[in-house]
Coordinates of C-alpha atoms in Angstrom, one line a residue:
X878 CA -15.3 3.2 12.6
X879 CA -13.9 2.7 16.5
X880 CA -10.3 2.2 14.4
X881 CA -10.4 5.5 12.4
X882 CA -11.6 7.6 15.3
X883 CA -8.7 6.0 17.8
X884 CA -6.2 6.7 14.2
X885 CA -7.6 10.3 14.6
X886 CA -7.5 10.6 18.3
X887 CA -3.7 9.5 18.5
X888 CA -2.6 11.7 15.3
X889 CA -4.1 14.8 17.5
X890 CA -2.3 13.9 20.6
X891 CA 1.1 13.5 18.4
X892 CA 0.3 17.0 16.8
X893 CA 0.1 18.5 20.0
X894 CA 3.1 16.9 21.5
X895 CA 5.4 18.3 18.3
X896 CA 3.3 22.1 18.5
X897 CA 5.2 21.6 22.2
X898 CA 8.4 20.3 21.2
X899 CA 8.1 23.2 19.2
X900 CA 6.9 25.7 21.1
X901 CA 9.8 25.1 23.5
X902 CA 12.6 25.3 20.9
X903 CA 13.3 21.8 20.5
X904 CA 14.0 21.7 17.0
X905 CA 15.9 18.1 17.2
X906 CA 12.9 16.3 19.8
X907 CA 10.5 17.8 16.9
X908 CA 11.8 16.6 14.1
X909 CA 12.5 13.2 16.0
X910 CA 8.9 13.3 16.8
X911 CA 7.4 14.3 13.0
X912 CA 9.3 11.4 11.5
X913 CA 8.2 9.3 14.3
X914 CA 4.7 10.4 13.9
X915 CA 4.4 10.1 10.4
X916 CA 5.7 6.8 10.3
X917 CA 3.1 5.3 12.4
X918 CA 0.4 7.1 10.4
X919 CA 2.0 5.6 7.1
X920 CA 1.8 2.3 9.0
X921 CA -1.2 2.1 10.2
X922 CA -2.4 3.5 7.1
X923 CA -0.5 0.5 4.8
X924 CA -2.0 -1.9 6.9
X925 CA -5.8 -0.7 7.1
X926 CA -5.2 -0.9 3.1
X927 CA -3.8 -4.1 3.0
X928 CA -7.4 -5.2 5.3
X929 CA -9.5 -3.3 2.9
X930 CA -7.8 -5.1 -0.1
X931 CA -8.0 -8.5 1.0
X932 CA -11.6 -8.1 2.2
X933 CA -12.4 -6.6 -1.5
X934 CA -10.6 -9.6 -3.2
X935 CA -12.2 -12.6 -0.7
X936 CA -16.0 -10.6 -1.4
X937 CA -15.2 -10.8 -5.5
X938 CA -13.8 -14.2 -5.6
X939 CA -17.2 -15.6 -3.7
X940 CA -19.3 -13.4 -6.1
X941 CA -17.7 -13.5 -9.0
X942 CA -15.5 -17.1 -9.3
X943 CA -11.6 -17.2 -8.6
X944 CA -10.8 -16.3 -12.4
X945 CA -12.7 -13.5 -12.9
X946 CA -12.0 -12.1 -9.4
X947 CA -8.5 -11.7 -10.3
X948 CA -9.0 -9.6 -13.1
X949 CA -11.4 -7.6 -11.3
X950 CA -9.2 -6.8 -8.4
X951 CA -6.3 -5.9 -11.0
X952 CA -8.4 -3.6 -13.1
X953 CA -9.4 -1.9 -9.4
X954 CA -5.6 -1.6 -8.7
X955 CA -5.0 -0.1 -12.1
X956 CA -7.7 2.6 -11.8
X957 CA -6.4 3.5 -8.7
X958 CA -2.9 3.4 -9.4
X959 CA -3.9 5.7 -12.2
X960 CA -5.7 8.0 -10.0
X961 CA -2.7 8.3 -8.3
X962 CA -0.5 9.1 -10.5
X963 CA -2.7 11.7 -12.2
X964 CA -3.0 13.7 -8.9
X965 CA 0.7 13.2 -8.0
X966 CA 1.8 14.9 -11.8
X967 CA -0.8 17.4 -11.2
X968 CA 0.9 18.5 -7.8
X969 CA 4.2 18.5 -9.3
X970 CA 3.0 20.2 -12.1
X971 CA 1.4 22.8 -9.9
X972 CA 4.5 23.2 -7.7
X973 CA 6.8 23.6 -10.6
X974 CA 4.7 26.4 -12.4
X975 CA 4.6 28.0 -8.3
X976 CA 8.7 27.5 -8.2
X977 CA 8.6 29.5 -11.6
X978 CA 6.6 32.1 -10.7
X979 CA 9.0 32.6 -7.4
X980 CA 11.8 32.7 -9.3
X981 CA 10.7 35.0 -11.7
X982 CA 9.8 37.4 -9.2
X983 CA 12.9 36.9 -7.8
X984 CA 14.7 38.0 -11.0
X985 CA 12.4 41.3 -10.9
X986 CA 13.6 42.6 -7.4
X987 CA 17.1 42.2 -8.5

């Protein structure tokens, strides 16, 4: 879509501009420009959600009937909400056994 390729277009220009920021040594103007960055991204990203949502809920209440539309949409929410969190436990999960592992390692050299 025209919206996800502009998204795309303006998180590559923002890349760029920190890889500079960088580049130059400006470790203060870079993080300024991450955070600023990423809380566009997260924005835009919360809102194109929201669209999505509200689309998906106004398409099952005509097919389906007000009542059964609801419970729909929350059984949607719940499987992804449990997606979610599966993948999220998994990463931390993952990153814990890799924190182990350094420390372990660590322990050897000394």
């Amino acid at each position: 879509s025209t919206g996800g390729r502009s998204q795309c277009l303006r998180a590559r220009r923002a890349a760029e501009l920190m890889e500079r920021h960088w580049r130059q040594g400006d470790a203060d103007g870079l993080l300024s420009a991450v955070l600023l960055a990423w809380r566009q991204v997260k924005s835009i990203s919360s809102l194109l959600s929201q669209r999505q949502q509200s689309v998906r809920a106004a398409v099952l209440r005509f097919c389906e009937g007000d009542e059964r539309a609801a419970v729909h949409v929350c059984l949607l929410d719940w499987r992804h909400r449990t997606r979610a969190g599966k993948a999220f436990r998994t990463e931390v999960q993952e990153r814990d056994e890799s924190i182990q592992r350094l420390q372990e390692g660590a322990k050897s050299l000394l």
